[in-house]
Amino acid sequence: MSHKTVKQWALFVFSAVLISSAAIAQTKPNVVILATGGTIAGAGADVTNSATYQAAKVPVDKLIAGIPQLSSVANVRGEQVFQIASESFTNANLLTLGKRVAALARQDDVDGIVITHGTDTTEETAYFLNLVVHTDKPIVVVASMRPGTAMSADGMLNLYSAVTVAGSKDARGRGVMVVMNDEIDSGRDVTKAVNNKVEAFKSPWGPLGYVVEGKNYWFRRLDKRHTVNSEFDIEKINALPLVEIAYAGGNVDDVAYRAFAKAGAKAIIHAGPGNGSVSGALVPVLRELRGNGIQIIRSSHVNAGGFVLRNAEQPDDKYDWIVAHDLNPQKARILATVALTATSDTKELQRIFMEY
């Protein structure tokens, strides 16, 4: 075989390999990971430190590089949106993240989006995105309970599972999801129920499904309005009103409620016991605040899923109050914040709380 022939053959083989590699890449979904910090990007001083560590230390490129198996399931790229612990998330952070997610969702070369997040406010961010981003593409929020430096760290598997879900065609149209500990939960329902176990996130109505070794198993759909069916659009929201939560138990007084009103809150979430119960001493205070134009929203702080019935415990129609339905106080705050950008009518707000 001549030298020229050898060169031609080598060039042919090299071109074939390139074409084959390109074809394989085109068959895999394109997933963007938006990193915001949290424990999943945390680091401890020792492998035994599962609860003592610094959050938001590891950049997104290192998170991706630490899981080489991602390249076998998706074409993955990352962006560092924030690098903060999630308890420090603000309304401004929500708006910035929401607009970036929406922009990516409009791109034809993006099939799914993963947001790495701290666990403390994962449920709030997931629900916010569920309300305001108009897409049927999978959006997955993922977190971890242990930093990557700890023994039995959960972040690596959680992130791998989140990417596989985000890249799955069967995950489309299910709203924003939270993937942790093999479960696929709805961002609308899920809440952090435990603060020191990997099985920390629970939905009172059960998970949407499970993801095991990269395969999804589905069991239910979210019946509430979300994403493409939502009347709210992040593209039209540039500021969020102040909504605060007042926690109520035995011997509660009116100090927090009046302080929030003085600070300019447009609505106050009453996080009450049981059925969002309001003590006799608080009733006249909340009626006064409502008379001053502040929305009063009754929610329940029970741990396993509160369900506040309208006109039970209190005559909500008479007092012009709103009930949060099954939303816990922190999710009720998110919905109220979004809803108040569109209306201040109590009946409309109550409709929104029942539909979302």
Short mmCIF file of C-alpha atoms in Angstrom, two decimals:
data_model
loop_
_atom_site.label_atom_id
_atom_site.label_comp_id
_atom_site.label_asym_id
_atom_site.label_seq_id
_atom_site.Cartn_x
_atom_site.Cartn_y
_atom_site.Cartn_z
CA MET A 1 0.00 0.00 0.00
CA SER A 2 1.45 3.38 -1.01
CA HIS A 3 2.14 6.16 1.45
CA LYS A 4 -0.58 8.24 -0.23
CA THR A 5 -3.09 5.41 0.12
CA VAL A 6 -2.26 4.99 3.81
CA LYS A 7 -2.82 8.69 4.41
CA GLN A 8 -6.14 8.60 2.57
CA TRP A 9 -7.25 5.56 4.58
CA ALA A 10 -6.27 7.21 7.88
CA LEU A 11 -8.15 10.35 6.92
CA PHE A 12 -11.22 8.26 6.05
CA VAL A 13 -11.15 6.43 9.39
CA PHE A 14 -10.65 9.69 11.31
CA SER A 15 -13.58 11.31 9.48
CA ALA A 16 -15.76 8.27 10.14
CA VAL A 17 -14.97 8.46 13.86
CA LEU A 18 -15.82 12.17 13.94
CA ILE A 19 -19.10 11.61 12.10
CA SER A 20 -19.98 8.70 14.40
CA SER A 21 -19.18 10.77 17.52
CA ALA A 22 -21.27 13.67 16.22
CA ALA A 23 -24.17 11.32 15.48
CA ILE A 24 -24.03 9.89 19.00
CA ALA A 25 -23.93 13.39 20.51
CA GLN A 26 -26.98 14.41 18.49
CA THR A 27 -28.99 11.46 19.86
CA LYS A 28 -28.35 12.51 23.45
CA PRO A 29 -30.45 15.27 25.07
CA ASN A 30 -28.93 18.67 25.76
CA VAL A 31 -29.16 19.57 29.45
CA VAL A 32 -28.04 22.82 31.05
CA ILE A 33 -27.11 22.85 34.74
CA LEU A 34 -27.67 26.19 36.45
CA ALA A 35 -25.74 26.26 39.72
CA THR A 36 -26.81 28.42 42.64
CA GLY A 37 -24.69 27.01 45.50
CA GLY A 38 -25.96 25.16 48.55
CA THR A 39 -24.78 21.98 50.24
CA ILE A 40 -24.49 20.14 46.93
CA ALA A 41 -21.63 22.58 46.26
CA GLY A 42 -20.39 22.42 49.85
CA ALA A 43 -17.19 21.15 51.44
CA GLY A 44 -16.32 20.00 54.96
CA ALA A 45 -13.00 19.83 56.76
CA ASP A 46 -13.22 16.05 57.21
CA VAL A 47 -15.06 13.10 55.66
CA THR A 48 -16.94 12.66 58.94
CA ASN A 49 -18.47 16.15 58.65
CA SER A 50 -21.94 15.56 57.24
CA ALA A 51 -23.63 18.44 59.08
CA THR A 52 -20.70 20.81 59.71
CA TYR A 53 -19.37 22.31 56.48
CA GLN A 54 -19.31 25.39 54.27
CA ALA A 55 -22.02 25.56 51.64
CA ALA A 56 -21.55 27.03 48.16
CA LYS A 57 -17.84 26.37 47.69
CA VAL A 58 -17.54 24.08 44.64
CA PRO A 59 -18.10 25.67 41.18
CA VAL A 60 -20.39 24.06 38.63
CA ASP A 61 -17.59 22.94 36.32
CA LYS A 62 -16.08 20.85 39.13
CA LEU A 63 -19.49 19.38 40.00
CA ILE A 64 -19.88 18.23 36.40
CA ALA A 65 -16.30 17.00 36.13
CA GLY A 66 -16.81 14.94 39.28
CA ILE A 67 -19.48 12.82 37.54
CA PRO A 68 -17.95 11.66 34.23
CA GLN A 69 -20.95 9.33 33.74
CA LEU A 70 -23.07 12.39 32.86
CA SER A 71 -21.53 12.45 29.40
CA SER A 72 -23.05 9.06 28.65
CA VAL A 73 -26.63 10.22 29.26
CA ALA A 74 -26.65 13.84 28.05
CA ASN A 75 -24.69 16.66 26.48
CA VAL A 76 -24.20 18.72 29.62
CA ARG A 77 -22.99 22.25 30.13
CA GLY A 78 -23.09 24.39 33.23
CA GLU A 79 -23.59 28.02 34.26
CA GLN A 80 -22.84 29.52 37.66
CA VAL A 81 -25.83 31.78 38.35
CA PHE A 82 -25.16 32.29 42.08
CA GLN A 83 -22.88 30.78 44.69
CA ILE A 84 -24.85 31.20 47.91
CA ALA A 85 -26.46 29.19 50.69
CA SER A 86 -30.15 28.94 49.89
CA GLU A 87 -31.34 30.50 53.15
CA SER A 88 -29.93 33.71 51.67
CA PHE A 89 -32.13 33.55 48.55
CA THR A 90 -34.06 36.76 47.95
CA ASN A 91 -36.91 37.77 45.68
CA ALA A 92 -34.31 39.36 43.41
CA ASN A 93 -32.51 36.00 43.16
CA LEU A 94 -35.79 34.30 42.24
CA LEU A 95 -36.42 36.78 39.45
CA THR A 96 -32.89 36.47 38.05
CA LEU A 97 -33.03 32.69 38.10
CA GLY A 98 -36.54 32.54 36.69
CA LYS A 99 -35.68 34.76 33.73
CA ARG A 100 -32.57 32.70 32.95
CA VAL A 101 -34.51 29.43 33.09
CA ALA A 102 -37.19 30.87 30.80
CA ALA A 103 -34.58 32.11 28.31
CA LEU A 104 -32.90 28.70 28.17
CA ALA A 105 -36.25 26.93 27.83
CA ARG A 106 -36.92 28.93 24.64
CA GLN A 107 -33.73 27.63 22.99
CA ASP A 108 -34.14 24.80 20.50
CA ASP A 109 -30.78 23.35 21.54
CA VAL A 110 -31.89 22.90 25.19
CA ASP A 111 -33.98 19.85 26.07
CA GLY A 112 -33.98 20.15 29.84
CA ILE A 113 -32.72 22.31 32.70
CA VAL A 114 -31.31 21.34 36.10
CA ILE A 115 -30.90 23.83 38.96
CA THR A 116 -28.53 22.88 41.78
CA HIS A 117 -29.74 24.46 45.01
CA GLY A 118 -29.43 24.52 48.76
CA THR A 119 -32.04 22.42 50.54
CA ASP A 120 -33.34 25.12 52.90
CA THR A 121 -35.38 26.92 50.23
CA THR A 122 -35.43 24.34 47.42
CA GLU A 123 -39.20 23.97 47.78
CA GLU A 124 -39.75 27.73 47.43
CA THR A 125 -37.62 28.14 44.31
CA ALA A 126 -39.13 25.05 42.70
CA TYR A 127 -42.67 26.29 43.32
CA PHE A 128 -41.83 29.77 42.05
CA LEU A 129 -40.48 28.36 38.79
CA ASN A 130 -43.51 26.07 38.56
CA LEU A 131 -45.73 29.16 38.58
CA VAL A 132 -43.92 31.48 36.20
CA VAL A 133 -41.89 29.61 33.55
CA HIS A 134 -43.90 28.77 30.43
CA THR A 135 -42.45 25.54 29.05
CA ASP A 136 -43.21 21.85 28.93
CA LYS A 137 -39.49 21.02 28.94
CA PRO A 138 -38.35 19.28 32.12
CA ILE A 139 -37.08 21.63 34.81
CA VAL A 140 -35.48 19.83 37.75
CA VAL A 141 -34.27 21.34 41.01
CA VAL A 142 -31.72 19.18 42.80
CA ALA A 143 -29.94 19.44 46.13
CA SER A 144 -28.13 17.30 48.66
CA MET A 145 -28.18 16.89 52.41
CA ARG A 146 -24.47 16.15 52.70
CA PRO A 147 -21.49 17.90 51.12
CA GLY A 148 -19.51 16.04 48.50
CA THR A 149 -16.58 15.69 50.92
CA ALA A 150 -18.60 13.61 53.42
CA MET A 151 -18.86 9.85 53.70
CA SER A 152 -22.06 8.66 51.98
CA ALA A 153 -22.46 12.02 50.22
CA ASP A 154 -25.74 12.08 48.30
CA GLY A 155 -25.10 14.91 45.86
CA MET A 156 -23.36 12.89 43.16
CA LEU A 157 -26.21 10.43 42.63
CA ASN A 158 -28.84 13.15 43.05
CA LEU A 159 -27.26 15.27 40.31
CA TYR A 160 -26.85 12.27 37.99
CA SER A 161 -30.53 11.37 38.51
CA ALA A 162 -31.60 14.99 37.99
CA VAL A 163 -29.81 15.15 34.64
CA THR A 164 -31.35 11.88 33.45
CA VAL A 165 -34.83 13.12 34.40
CA ALA A 166 -34.26 16.52 32.76
CA GLY A 167 -33.19 14.80 29.57
CA SER A 168 -36.13 12.39 29.48
CA LYS A 169 -38.95 12.87 27.01
CA ASP A 170 -41.38 11.24 29.43
CA ALA A 171 -40.65 13.98 31.98
CA ARG A 172 -42.06 16.72 29.74
CA GLY A 173 -45.21 18.53 30.81
CA ARG A 174 -45.04 17.45 34.46
CA GLY A 175 -44.16 20.85 35.88
CA VAL A 176 -41.05 21.72 37.85
CA MET A 177 -39.71 18.72 39.73
CA VAL A 178 -37.39 18.12 42.67
CA VAL A 179 -35.18 15.04 42.35
CA MET A 180 -33.47 13.69 45.48
CA ASN A 181 -32.93 10.32 47.10
CA ASP A 182 -34.35 8.44 44.08
CA GLU A 183 -37.68 10.30 44.28
CA ILE A 184 -39.20 12.62 41.69
CA ASP A 185 -41.40 15.07 43.55
CA SER A 186 -43.53 17.94 42.35
CA GLY A 187 -42.05 21.34 43.10
CA ARG A 188 -45.58 22.35 44.00
CA ASP A 189 -46.03 19.80 46.78
CA VAL A 190 -42.63 18.84 48.12
CA THR A 191 -41.21 20.20 51.35
CA LYS A 192 -38.12 19.71 53.47
CA ALA A 193 -39.44 17.59 56.32
CA VAL A 194 -36.19 16.52 58.02
CA ASN A 195 -32.97 18.50 58.39
CA ASN A 196 -30.33 15.79 58.91
CA LYS A 197 -31.24 12.78 56.77
CA VAL A 198 -30.84 12.14 53.06
CA GLU A 199 -34.56 11.27 52.84
CA ALA A 200 -35.34 14.85 53.85
CA PHE A 201 -37.86 15.84 51.17
CA LYS A 202 -41.44 14.61 51.24
CA SER A 203 -44.70 15.40 49.52
CA PRO A 204 -47.88 14.98 51.57
CA TRP A 205 -49.56 13.59 48.45
CA GLY A 206 -46.71 11.30 47.44
CA PRO A 207 -43.99 11.56 44.78
CA LEU A 208 -44.69 11.82 41.07
CA GLY A 209 -42.39 8.87 40.57
CA TYR A 210 -38.97 7.39 41.13
CA VAL A 211 -35.71 7.37 39.19
CA VAL A 212 -33.56 4.27 39.57
CA GLU A 213 -30.30 3.81 37.66
CA GLY A 214 -31.33 6.48 35.18
CA LYS A 215 -34.80 5.08 34.44
CA ASN A 216 -38.00 6.90 35.39
CA TYR A 217 -41.02 5.20 36.94
CA TRP A 218 -44.12 7.42 37.06
CA PHE A 219 -47.13 7.06 39.38
CA ARG A 220 -49.11 10.30 39.26
CA ARG A 221 -49.40 13.72 37.60
CA LEU A 222 -49.84 17.15 39.12
CA ASP A 223 -53.45 18.22 38.66
CA LYS A 224 -52.90 21.84 39.71
CA ARG A 225 -52.13 24.54 37.13
CA HIS A 226 -48.45 25.03 36.35
CA THR A 227 -45.86 26.13 33.77
CA VAL A 228 -47.51 26.22 30.30
CA ASN A 229 -50.99 26.43 31.86
CA SER A 230 -50.13 29.20 34.32
CA GLU A 231 -51.54 32.70 33.96
CA PHE A 232 -48.29 34.10 35.37
CA ASP A 233 -45.27 34.75 33.18
CA ILE A 234 -41.75 35.54 34.39
CA GLU A 235 -41.23 37.69 31.30
CA LYS A 236 -43.84 40.11 32.63
CA ILE A 237 -42.69 40.18 36.26
CA ASN A 238 -39.85 42.53 37.17
CA ALA A 239 -40.56 43.09 40.87
CA LEU A 240 -42.23 41.12 43.64
CA PRO A 241 -44.28 42.62 46.50
CA LEU A 242 -43.41 42.04 50.13
CA VAL A 243 -45.26 39.12 51.70
CA GLU A 244 -44.36 37.96 55.21
CA ILE A 245 -45.11 34.92 57.38
CA ALA A 246 -46.25 35.22 61.00
CA TYR A 247 -45.96 31.99 62.98
CA ALA A 248 -48.74 31.42 65.49
CA GLY A 249 -48.96 29.01 68.41
CA GLY A 250 -50.07 29.22 72.00
CA ASN A 251 -49.80 32.61 73.71
CA VAL A 252 -49.26 34.37 70.37
CA ASP A 253 -49.52 38.16 70.31
CA ASP A 254 -49.83 40.76 67.56
CA VAL A 255 -46.23 42.06 67.54
CA ALA A 256 -45.08 40.29 64.36
CA TYR A 257 -48.27 41.09 62.45
CA ARG A 258 -48.11 44.80 63.22
CA ALA A 259 -44.38 44.94 62.51
CA PHE A 260 -44.88 43.36 59.09
CA ALA A 261 -47.70 45.76 58.32
CA LYS A 262 -45.53 48.71 59.32
CA ALA A 263 -42.73 47.40 57.08
CA GLY A 264 -45.04 47.57 54.08
CA ALA A 265 -46.18 43.97 53.65
CA LYS A 266 -48.94 43.62 51.06
CA ALA A 267 -50.01 40.29 52.55
CA ILE A 268 -49.35 38.34 55.73
CA ILE A 269 -49.39 34.57 55.82
CA HIS A 270 -50.87 33.47 59.14
CA ALA A 271 -49.04 30.19 59.86
CA GLY A 272 -51.52 28.83 62.33
CA PRO A 273 -51.92 25.50 64.10
CA GLY A 274 -54.39 22.88 62.92
CA ASN A 275 -56.77 24.27 60.31
CA GLY A 276 -54.95 27.58 60.20
CA SER A 277 -56.64 28.47 63.46
CA VAL A 278 -56.60 32.07 64.70
CA SER A 279 -56.68 32.81 68.45
CA GLY A 280 -59.47 34.99 69.78
CA ALA A 281 -56.99 37.72 70.67
CA LEU A 282 -55.66 37.89 67.11
CA VAL A 283 -58.99 38.03 65.28
CA PRO A 284 -59.60 41.78 65.78
CA VAL A 285 -55.98 42.54 64.87
CA LEU A 286 -56.15 40.64 61.59
CA ARG A 287 -59.51 42.20 60.77
CA GLU A 288 -57.99 45.63 61.38
CA LEU A 289 -55.03 44.89 59.12
CA ARG A 290 -57.36 43.62 56.40
CA GLY A 291 -59.33 46.83 56.72
CA ASN A 292 -56.09 48.68 56.04
CA GLY A 293 -55.68 46.84 52.74
CA ILE A 294 -53.33 44.03 53.81
CA GLN A 295 -54.32 40.57 52.60
CA ILE A 296 -54.66 37.98 55.36
CA ILE A 297 -53.99 34.40 54.26
CA ARG A 298 -54.65 31.55 56.67
CA SER A 299 -52.28 28.58 56.35
CA SER A 300 -51.37 25.66 58.57
CA HIS A 301 -47.94 24.84 59.98
CA VAL A 302 -48.67 21.16 60.67
CA ASN A 303 -45.76 19.01 59.54
CA ALA A 304 -47.32 16.30 57.39
CA GLY A 305 -49.58 18.41 55.18
CA GLY A 306 -52.02 21.07 56.32
CA PHE A 307 -55.35 21.48 54.59
CA VAL A 308 -57.13 24.72 55.45
CA LEU A 309 -60.86 24.74 54.74
CA ARG A 310 -62.50 28.03 53.92
CA ASN A 311 -65.01 29.24 56.52
CA ALA A 312 -63.99 26.50 58.92
CA GLU A 313 -62.57 27.77 62.22
CA GLN A 314 -63.08 31.34 60.99
CA PRO A 315 -65.74 33.08 58.82
CA ASP A 316 -63.37 33.91 55.97
CA ASP A 317 -66.13 35.28 53.74
CA LYS A 318 -67.23 37.70 56.45
CA TYR A 319 -63.67 38.85 57.25
CA ASP A 320 -62.54 38.94 53.59
CA TRP A 321 -59.66 36.60 54.35
CA ILE A 322 -58.03 33.99 52.10
CA VAL A 323 -57.17 30.37 52.88
CA ALA A 324 -53.99 28.74 51.57
CA HIS A 325 -55.72 25.42 50.81
CA ASP A 326 -53.01 22.73 51.18
CA LEU A 327 -49.99 25.00 50.72
CA ASN A 328 -47.65 25.27 53.68
CA PRO A 329 -46.74 28.80 54.87
CA GLN A 330 -43.59 29.14 52.78
CA LYS A 331 -45.29 28.00 49.59
CA ALA A 332 -48.28 30.21 50.37
CA ARG A 333 -45.86 33.13 50.56
CA ILE A 334 -44.48 32.31 47.12
CA LEU A 335 -47.92 32.06 45.53
CA ALA A 336 -49.14 35.24 47.20
CA THR A 337 -46.04 37.09 46.05
CA VAL A 338 -46.62 36.02 42.46
CA ALA A 339 -50.41 36.45 42.51
CA LEU A 340 -50.22 39.99 43.88
CA THR A 341 -48.33 41.06 40.77
CA ALA A 342 -51.58 40.45 38.89
CA THR A 343 -54.43 41.27 41.28
CA SER A 344 -55.36 42.50 44.75
CA ASP A 345 -58.96 41.29 44.56
CA THR A 346 -59.63 38.84 47.39
CA LYS A 347 -61.96 36.60 45.38
CA GLU A 348 -59.45 36.37 42.56
CA LEU A 349 -56.67 35.60 45.00
CA GLN A 350 -58.75 32.84 46.57
CA ARG A 351 -59.41 31.37 43.12
CA ILE A 352 -55.67 31.36 42.47
CA PHE A 353 -54.96 29.57 45.74
CA MET A 354 -57.44 26.84 44.83
CA GLU A 355 -56.18 26.39 41.25
CA TYR A 356 -52.40 26.44 41.86
#
